[in-house]
Amino acid sequence: MSAEPEELGGEGTTRPNRVGRVLRVDAKVVHVDLDGTTVQASPRGSLFEIRGEQKNPITVGDFVEVGFDGDPIPVECVLPRRNYLGRVASAHDPREQVLVSNVDQMFIIASLSRPGFSSNRTDRILAACNWHEIPVVLVLNKLDLAKEGEVEAITKTYERIPIQVISSCAIDGRGLNIIADRMKNKVSVFYGPSGAGKSTLLNHIQPGLNIKEGKISKYWKQGRHTTSYSYLHPLKMGGYAIDTPGIRAFRLFDVSGSELRDLFPEFQKFQGDCHYVNCSHDHEPICGIANAVENGTFAQSRYASYLDMLDEARPDMAYDPDDVVMGETEAEPDA
Ligand SMILES: Nc1nc2c(ncn2[C@@H]2O[C@H](COP(=O)(O)OP(=O)(O)O)[C@@H](O)[C@H]2O)c(=O)[nH]1
Ligand SMILES: [Mg+2]
Ligand SMILES: [Zn+2]
């Protein structure tokens, strides 16, 4: 027999929870899309107990089950994620903050001026996307403000990795078709520093979204955040775009030194020249990466980003001299 008709739902009958998708997360409520209607729901307290090392139990893009009873109605559970993007929550909170989930691709929106391009920030996000196996496109926005040769130099560095690089101008429309073509029927995240043009680009790609944009002013350097929460926007062309607030710092969560090396795919080409198989490309005397940086075949900026992240990486257990490998040598008490 099929389930009870809804009108009969009362005490003693159980109605199956409805599955919806999280559009936005506020402090107390989450906005959930239920078959085209947005409802506000409140996470069950139990969701906060099972999150482990994660700061937030629910994020934008999650599929959730919501119940019927209560005001606001409860989010009962979060369905397993296909993927997600995470980082260290903040300098004061070492837990993992989950930024978005269930996405097909990330557009790192960097700007060429106001704010200027940061290779360190770009490389950090790029490494995080590699870690979480999220395909990436790098967008160099504000093409109208680019210094001569800048676009070519940055493009060359990132195409070597390789990733796709699109230069764009949200003011005159250059590059927008290429971005839009890639977004069709996909879930895309727009991520990058505040003021890079994420919201402006999305407003052009889908007129009518009416996302608030930052005003041009001499105070832009103070980093006013116009977009203060992430939002999953359904797209008329098919798919979704997630607009995010600007980021300042980005630290990879729980990645070890050797794992970090694998997040720089260009190392592969040169690491055969390293003297040590497990070379950290940091202090070793004969290092293929350091050589390549010296002779200009590996970008100095990427190498600097790597060393910066290596400083923060979790030590590799296997190389920790105090670590006892299980089952091999049991530490003997001093005789
Ligand atoms: N010159 C120029 N300004 C842009 C471009 N794209 C966006 N802006 C401006 O940059 C400011 C910040 O844009 P906004 O979309 O709010 O950035 P967001 O913080 O990344 O969402 C706004 O004043 C935009 O008008 C561009 O391609 N060229
Ligand atoms: Mg914005
Ligand atoms: Zn090396």
GROMACS .gro file of C-alpha atoms and ligand atoms in nm:
model
  365
    1MET     CA    1   0.000   0.000   0.000
    2SER     CA    2   0.117   0.352  -0.066
    3ALA     CA    3   0.164   0.618   0.200
    4GLU     CA    4  -0.133   0.784   0.371
    5PRO     CA    5  -0.278   1.083   0.189
    6GLU     CA    6  -0.140   1.403   0.343
    7GLU     CA    7  -0.477   1.534   0.466
    8LEU     CA    8  -0.500   1.240   0.702
    9GLY     CA    9  -0.163   1.316   0.858
   10GLY     CA   10  -0.216   1.353   1.229
   11GLU     CA   11  -0.111   1.185   1.544
   12GLY     CA   12  -0.003   0.831   1.480
   13THR     CA   13   0.066   0.876   1.109
   14THR     CA   14   0.414   0.944   0.981
   15ARG     CA   15   0.467   1.150   0.672
   16PRO     CA   16   0.796   1.103   0.490
   17ASN     CA   17   1.030   1.400   0.525
   18ARG     CA   18   1.071   1.621   0.221
   19VAL     CA   19   1.411   1.665   0.055
   20GLY     CA   20   1.518   2.016  -0.038
   21ARG     CA   21   1.833   2.204  -0.124
   22VAL     CA   22   1.996   2.466   0.096
   23LEU     CA   23   2.008   2.808  -0.070
   24ARG     CA   24   2.141   3.011   0.220
   25VAL     CA   25   2.248   2.961   0.581
   26ASP     CA   26   2.184   3.226   0.846
   27ALA     CA   27   2.273   3.219   1.212
   28LYS     CA   28   1.946   3.056   1.320
   29VAL     CA   29   1.765   2.944   1.004
   30VAL     CA   30   1.851   2.791   0.671
   31HIS     CA   31   1.667   2.878   0.352
   32VAL     CA   32   1.569   2.560   0.173
   33ASP     CA   33   1.434   2.521  -0.177
   34LEU     CA   34   1.148   2.269  -0.173
   35ASP     CA   35   1.035   2.208  -0.531
   36GLY     CA   36   1.063   2.575  -0.624
   37THR     CA   37   0.931   2.720  -0.297
   38THR     CA   38   1.174   2.869  -0.045
   39VAL     CA   39   1.104   2.775   0.314
   40GLN     CA   40   1.293   2.865   0.629
   41ALA     CA   41   1.391   2.577   0.852
   42SER     CA   42   1.585   2.538   1.172
   43PRO     CA   43   1.854   2.269   1.217
   44ARG     CA   44   1.784   2.011   1.488
   45GLY     CA   45   2.020   2.043   1.784
   46SER     CA   46   2.139   1.688   1.719
   47LEU     CA   47   2.296   1.804   1.391
   48PHE     CA   48   2.542   2.012   1.592
   49GLU     CA   49   2.646   1.708   1.794
   50ILE     CA   50   2.751   1.487   1.503
   51ARG     CA   51   2.961   1.735   1.308
   52GLY     CA   52   3.297   1.614   1.445
   53GLU     CA   53   3.575   1.853   1.358
   54GLN     CA   54   3.351   2.063   1.137
   55LYS     CA   55   3.233   2.398   1.260
   56ASN     CA   56   2.908   2.408   1.068
   57PRO     CA   57   2.675   2.112   1.016
   58ILE     CA   58   2.493   2.261   0.717
   59THR     CA   59   2.618   2.456   0.419
   60VAL     CA   60   2.491   2.607   0.096
   61GLY     CA   61   2.433   2.337  -0.165
   62ASP     CA   62   2.347   2.065   0.086
   63PHE     CA   63   2.050   1.841   0.027
   64VAL     CA   64   1.854   1.815   0.351
   65GLU     CA   65   1.546   1.642   0.484
   66VAL     CA   66   1.297   1.877   0.645
   67GLY     CA   67   1.010   1.775   0.869
   68PHE     CA   68   0.659   1.918   0.893
   69ASP     CA   69   0.602   2.021   1.252
   70GLY     CA   70   0.731   2.336   1.415
   71ASP     CA   71   0.780   2.702   1.341
   72PRO     CA   72   1.026   2.716   1.184
   73ILE     CA   73   1.008   2.358   1.058
   74PRO     CA   74   1.310   2.143   1.145
   75VAL     CA   75   1.600   2.031   0.926
   76GLU     CA   76   1.615   1.664   1.028
   77CYS     CA   77   1.934   1.560   0.854
   78VAL     CA   78   2.188   1.645   0.587
   79LEU     CA   79   2.215   1.392   0.304
   80PRO     CA   80   2.564   1.262   0.218
   81ARG     CA   81   2.767   1.518   0.021
   82ARG     CA   82   2.906   1.440  -0.322
   83ASN     CA   83   3.187   1.685  -0.250
   84TYR     CA   84   3.248   2.006  -0.059
   85LEU     CA   85   3.497   2.287  -0.019
   86GLY     CA   86   3.640   2.346   0.326
   87ARG     CA   87   3.906   2.551   0.500
   88VAL     CA   88   4.025   2.634   0.851
   89ALA     CA   89   3.743   2.837   1.007
   90SER     CA   90   3.958   3.125   1.132
   91ALA     CA   91   4.280   3.215   1.307
   92HIS     CA   92   4.095   3.161   1.636
   93ASP     CA   93   3.904   2.848   1.541
   94PRO     CA   94   4.098   2.548   1.409
   95ARG     CA   95   3.791   2.350   1.303
   96GLU     CA   96   3.697   2.296   0.942
   97GLN     CA   97   3.446   2.537   0.796
   98VAL     CA   98   3.249   2.386   0.509
   99LEU     CA   99   3.188   2.664   0.257
  100VAL     CA  100   2.977   2.496  -0.013
  101SER     CA  101   2.880   2.143  -0.112
  102ASN     CA  102   2.767   1.934  -0.406
  103VAL     CA  103   2.924   2.152  -0.673
  104ASP     CA  104   3.053   2.081  -1.023
  105GLN     CA  105   3.311   2.353  -1.058
  106MET     CA  106   3.472   2.656  -0.904
  107PHE     CA  107   3.535   2.987  -1.074
  108ILE     CA  108   3.812   3.163  -0.883
  109ILE     CA  109   3.726   3.524  -0.951
  110ALA     CA  110   4.044   3.726  -0.926
  111SER     CA  111   4.070   4.086  -1.026
  112LEU     CA  112   4.361   4.256  -1.194
  113SER     CA  113   4.323   4.580  -1.004
  114ARG     CA  114   4.116   4.705  -0.708
  115PRO     CA  115   4.194   4.462  -0.555
  116GLY     CA  116   4.512   4.358  -0.734
  117PHE     CA  117   4.588   3.998  -0.826
  118SER     CA  118   4.714   3.784  -0.537
  119SER     CA  119   4.896   3.469  -0.643
  120ASN     CA  120   4.914   3.352  -0.282
  121ARG     CA  121   4.536   3.363  -0.236
  122THR     CA  122   4.472   3.215  -0.579
  123ASP     CA  123   4.713   2.927  -0.517
  124ARG     CA  124   4.556   2.852  -0.181
  125ILE     CA  125   4.206   2.821  -0.326
  126LEU     CA  126   4.343   2.623  -0.617
  127ALA     CA  127   4.514   2.376  -0.383
  128ALA     CA  128   4.193   2.341  -0.180
  129CYS     CA  129   3.994   2.263  -0.494
  130ASN     CA  130   4.251   2.001  -0.594
  131TRP     CA  131   4.229   1.853  -0.248
  132HIS     CA  132   3.851   1.826  -0.274
  133GLU     CA  133   3.866   1.729  -0.643
  134ILE     CA  134   3.663   2.027  -0.763
  135PRO     CA  135   3.745   2.141  -1.120
  136VAL     CA  136   3.865   2.501  -1.136
  137VAL     CA  137   3.857   2.789  -1.383
  138LEU     CA  138   4.055   3.105  -1.310
  139VAL     CA  139   3.883   3.428  -1.410
  140LEU     CA  140   4.092   3.744  -1.438
  141ASN     CA  141   3.832   4.018  -1.411
  142LYS     CA  142   3.862   4.396  -1.460
  143LEU     CA  143   4.047   4.352  -1.786
  144ASP     CA  144   3.987   4.723  -1.845
  145LEU     CA  145   4.220   4.803  -1.554
  146ALA     CA  146   4.501   4.559  -1.643
  147LYS     CA  147   4.861   4.672  -1.665
  148GLU     CA  148   5.040   4.589  -1.987
  149GLY     CA  149   5.158   4.229  -2.006
  150GLU     CA  150   4.995   4.135  -1.674
  151VAL     CA  151   4.717   3.916  -1.817
  152GLU     CA  152   4.961   3.730  -2.042
  153ALA     CA  153   5.203   3.661  -1.756
  154ILE     CA  154   4.937   3.533  -1.514
  155THR     CA  155   4.768   3.329  -1.788
  156LYS     CA  156   5.096   3.162  -1.878
  157THR     CA  157   5.163   3.061  -1.517
  158TYR     CA  158   4.822   2.903  -1.465
  159GLU     CA  159   4.785   2.740  -1.807
  160ARG     CA  160   5.103   2.551  -1.726
  161ILE     CA  161   4.938   2.375  -1.431
  162PRO     CA  162   4.718   2.331  -1.640
  163ILE     CA  163   4.391   2.512  -1.568
  164GLN     CA  164   4.167   2.720  -1.792
  165VAL     CA  165   4.215   3.095  -1.758
  166ILE     CA  166   3.947   3.338  -1.878
  167SER     CA  167   4.001   3.711  -1.875
  168SER     CA  168   3.687   3.920  -1.843
  169CYS     CA  169   3.545   4.264  -1.798
  170ALA     CA  170   3.208   4.288  -1.628
  171ILE     CA  171   3.177   4.647  -1.754
  172ASP     CA  172   3.211   4.592  -2.131
  173GLY     CA  173   3.119   4.224  -2.136
  174ARG     CA  174   3.444   4.071  -2.261
  175GLY     CA  175   3.480   3.706  -2.163
  176LEU     CA  176   3.128   3.674  -2.023
  177ASN     CA  177   3.005   3.436  -2.295
  178ILE     CA  178   3.293   3.199  -2.230
  179ILE     CA  179   3.212   3.193  -1.859
  180ALA     CA  180   2.838   3.151  -1.921
  181ASP     CA  181   2.894   2.866  -2.168
  182ARG     CA  182   3.082   2.671  -1.906
  183MET     CA  183   2.812   2.728  -1.646
  184LYS     CA  184   2.521   2.575  -1.837
  185ASN     CA  185   2.357   2.288  -1.644
  186LYS     CA  186   2.632   2.291  -1.381
  187VAL     CA  187   2.658   2.400  -1.020
  188SER     CA  188   2.927   2.669  -1.019
  189VAL     CA  189   3.082   2.853  -0.727
  190PHE     CA  190   3.209   3.208  -0.765
  191TYR     CA  191   3.479   3.254  -0.506
  192GLY     CA  192   3.747   3.515  -0.452
  193PRO     CA  193   3.831   3.836  -0.271
  194SER     CA  194   3.576   4.103  -0.193
  195GLY     CA  195   3.544   4.357  -0.471
  196ALA     CA  196   3.675   4.130  -0.751
  197GLY     CA  197   3.342   4.149  -0.934
  198LYS     CA  198   3.171   3.818  -0.850
  199SER     CA  199   2.826   3.968  -0.804
  200THR     CA  200   2.862   4.203  -1.102
  201LEU     CA  201   2.960   3.914  -1.329
  202LEU     CA  202   2.664   3.705  -1.213
  203ASN     CA  203   2.422   3.994  -1.260
  204HIS     CA  204   2.542   4.019  -1.621
  205ILE     CA  205   2.533   3.646  -1.683
  206GLN     CA  206   2.175   3.632  -1.561
  207PRO     CA  207   2.007   3.973  -1.579
  208GLY     CA  208   1.738   3.996  -1.314
  209LEU     CA  209   1.935   3.833  -1.035
  210ASN     CA  210   1.979   4.179  -0.884
  211ILE     CA  211   2.256   4.082  -0.648
  212LYS     CA  212   2.386   4.383  -0.460
  213GLU     CA  213   2.721   4.503  -0.594
  214GLY     CA  214   2.987   4.711  -0.426
  215LYS     CA  215   2.981   5.080  -0.511
  216ILE     CA  216   3.285   5.230  -0.675
  217SER     CA  217   3.432   5.460  -0.417
  218LYS     CA  218   3.765   5.572  -0.290
  219TYR     CA  219   3.698   5.360   0.018
  220TRP     CA  220   3.709   5.029  -0.163
  221LYS     CA  221   4.040   4.944  -0.002
  222GLN     CA  222   3.868   4.900   0.333
  223GLY     CA  223   3.718   4.583   0.191
  224ARG     CA  224   3.349   4.643   0.247
  225HIS     CA  225   3.164   4.315   0.207
  226THR     CA  226   2.852   4.377   0.002
  227THR     CA  227   2.764   4.010  -0.018
  228SER     CA  228   2.756   3.888   0.341
  229TYR     CA  229   2.633   3.532   0.286
  230SER     CA  230   2.661   3.267   0.016
  231TYR     CA  231   2.355   3.211  -0.200
  232LEU     CA  232   2.266   2.938  -0.446
  233HIS     CA  233   2.096   3.102  -0.744
  234PRO     CA  234   1.905   2.883  -0.994
  235LEU     CA  235   2.002   2.975  -1.351
  236LYS     CA  236   1.763   3.008  -1.645
  237MET     CA  237   2.019   2.839  -1.870
  238GLY     CA  238   2.011   2.538  -1.635
  239GLY     CA  239   2.231   2.482  -1.334
  240TYR     CA  240   2.308   2.701  -1.037
  241ALA     CA  241   2.556   2.969  -0.939
  242ILE     CA  242   2.673   3.019  -0.582
  243ASP     CA  243   2.773   3.377  -0.507
  244THR     CA  244   2.996   3.399  -0.201
  245PRO     CA  245   3.114   3.682   0.022
  246GLY     CA  246   3.475   3.791  -0.016
  247ILE     CA  247   3.750   3.599   0.154
  248ARG     CA  248   4.052   3.740   0.327
  249ALA     CA  249   4.252   3.445   0.453
  250PHE     CA  250   4.235   3.089   0.329
  251ARG     CA  251   4.407   2.802   0.507
  252LEU     CA  252   4.384   2.439   0.401
  253PHE     CA  253   4.232   2.216   0.665
  254ASP     CA  254   4.425   1.908   0.779
  255VAL     CA  255   4.660   1.864   0.482
  256SER     CA  256   5.005   1.718   0.545
  257GLY     CA  257   5.328   1.829   0.379
  258SER     CA  258   5.342   1.532   0.142
  259GLU     CA  259   4.974   1.568   0.056
  260LEU     CA  260   5.034   1.935  -0.020
  261ARG     CA  261   5.298   1.840  -0.280
  262ASP     CA  262   5.038   1.646  -0.475
  263LEU     CA  263   4.821   1.959  -0.489
  264PHE     CA  264   5.080   2.126  -0.712
  265PRO     CA  265   5.049   1.913  -1.029
  266GLU     CA  266   5.335   2.095  -1.206
  267PHE     CA  267   5.584   1.948  -0.957
  268GLN     CA  268   5.559   1.615  -1.138
  269LYS     CA  269   5.751   1.738  -1.435
  270PHE     CA  270   6.054   1.838  -1.225
  271GLN     CA  271   6.057   1.618  -0.917
  272GLY     CA  272   6.247   1.342  -1.096
  273ASP     CA  273   6.553   1.570  -1.059
  274CYS     CA  274   6.523   1.583  -0.679
  275HIS     CA  275   6.791   1.386  -0.495
  276TYR     CA  276   6.547   1.250  -0.236
  277VAL     CA  277   6.235   1.059  -0.337
  278ASN     CA  278   6.038   1.229  -0.061
  279CYS     CA  279   6.196   1.572  -0.122
  280SER     CA  280   5.989   1.848   0.037
  281HIS     CA  281   6.129   2.097  -0.220
  282ASP     CA  282   6.211   2.325   0.069
  283HIS     CA  283   6.563   2.295   0.210
  284GLU     CA  284   6.709   1.993   0.025
  285PRO     CA  285   7.039   2.065  -0.157
  286ILE     CA  286   6.955   1.898  -0.490
  287CYS     CA  287   6.594   1.980  -0.577
  288GLY     CA  288   6.434   1.972  -0.922
  289ILE     CA  289   6.172   2.229  -0.825
  290ALA     CA  290   6.422   2.477  -0.679
  291ASN     CA  291   6.629   2.435  -0.998
  292ALA     CA  292   6.328   2.496  -1.220
  293VAL     CA  293   6.245   2.811  -1.024
  294GLU     CA  294   6.602   2.930  -1.068
  295ASN     CA  295   6.607   2.878  -1.444
  296GLY     CA  296   6.258   3.024  -1.490
  297THR     CA  297   6.068   2.712  -1.594
  298PHE     CA  298   5.864   2.705  -1.272
  299ALA     CA  299   5.682   3.019  -1.155
  300GLN     CA  300   5.849   3.186  -0.858
  301SER     CA  301   5.508   3.297  -0.730
  302ARG     CA  302   5.370   2.940  -0.723
  303TYR     CA  303   5.680   2.819  -0.541
  304ALA     CA  304   5.646   3.098  -0.283
  305SER     CA  305   5.282   3.001  -0.226
  306TYR     CA  306   5.383   2.639  -0.180
  307LEU     CA  307   5.648   2.722   0.081
  308ASP     CA  308   5.402   2.945   0.262
  309MET     CA  309   5.143   2.666   0.280
  310LEU     CA  310   5.408   2.408   0.370
  311ASP     CA  311   5.481   2.611   0.684
  312GLU     CA  312   5.121   2.560   0.794
  313ALA     CA  313   5.085   2.197   0.683
  314ARG     CA  314   5.042   1.911   0.927
  315PRO     CA  315   5.369   1.718   0.971
  316ASP     CA  316   5.377   1.381   0.798
  317MET     CA  317   5.355   1.109   1.057
  318ALA     CA  318   5.588   0.877   0.863
  319TYR     CA  319   5.872   1.129   0.884
  320ASP     CA  320   5.824   1.215   1.248
  321PRO     CA  321   6.129   1.071   1.429
  322ASP     CA  322   5.926   1.033   1.750
  323ASP     CA  323   5.663   0.831   1.574
  324VAL     CA  324   5.669   0.455   1.622
  325VAL     CA  325   5.548   0.266   1.319
  326MET     CA  326   5.277   0.029   1.437
  327GLY     CA  327   5.371  -0.338   1.441
  328GLU     CA  328   5.736  -0.280   1.358
  329THR     CA  329   5.931  -0.138   1.647
  330GLU     CA  330   5.785  -0.114   1.989
  331ALA     CA  331   5.959   0.155   2.191
  332GLU     CA  332   6.178  -0.019   2.447
  333PRO     CA  333   6.201   0.131   2.791
  334ASP     CA  334   6.549   0.260   2.862
  335ALA     CA  335   6.763  -0.018   3.008
  336LIG     N1  336   3.653   4.857  -1.385
  336LIG     C1  337   3.585   4.747  -1.356
  336LIG     N2  338   3.510   4.743  -1.243
  336LIG     C2  339   3.442   4.630  -1.217
  336LIG     C3  340   3.446   4.517  -1.302
  336LIG     N3  341   3.370   4.420  -1.247
  336LIG     C4  342   3.319   4.471  -1.133
  336LIG     N4  343   3.362   4.598  -1.114
  336LIG     C5  344   3.332   4.684  -0.999
  336LIG     O1  345   3.394   4.634  -0.882
  336LIG     C6  346   3.317   4.663  -0.766
  336LIG     C7  347   3.293   4.538  -0.686
  336LIG     O2  348   3.210   4.450  -0.759
  336LIG     P1  349   3.126   4.336  -0.690
  336LIG     O3  350   3.057   4.261  -0.799
  336LIG     O4  351   3.040   4.387  -0.580
  336LIG     O5  352   3.242   4.248  -0.627
  336LIG     P2  353   3.231   4.117  -0.535
  336LIG     O6  354   3.262   4.161  -0.397
  336LIG     O7  355   3.333   4.024  -0.589
  336LIG     O8  356   3.093   4.063  -0.551
  336LIG     C8  357   3.188   4.726  -0.819
  336LIG     O9  358   3.200   4.864  -0.802
  336LIG     C9  359   3.185   4.689  -0.965
  336LIG    O10  360   3.116   4.783  -1.044
  336LIG    C10  361   3.527   4.525  -1.422
  336LIG    O11  362   3.538   4.432  -1.502
  336LIG     N5  363   3.594   4.643  -1.443
  337MG      MG  364   2.946   4.024  -0.405
  338ZN      ZN  365   6.267   1.877  -0.452
   0.00000   0.00000   0.00000
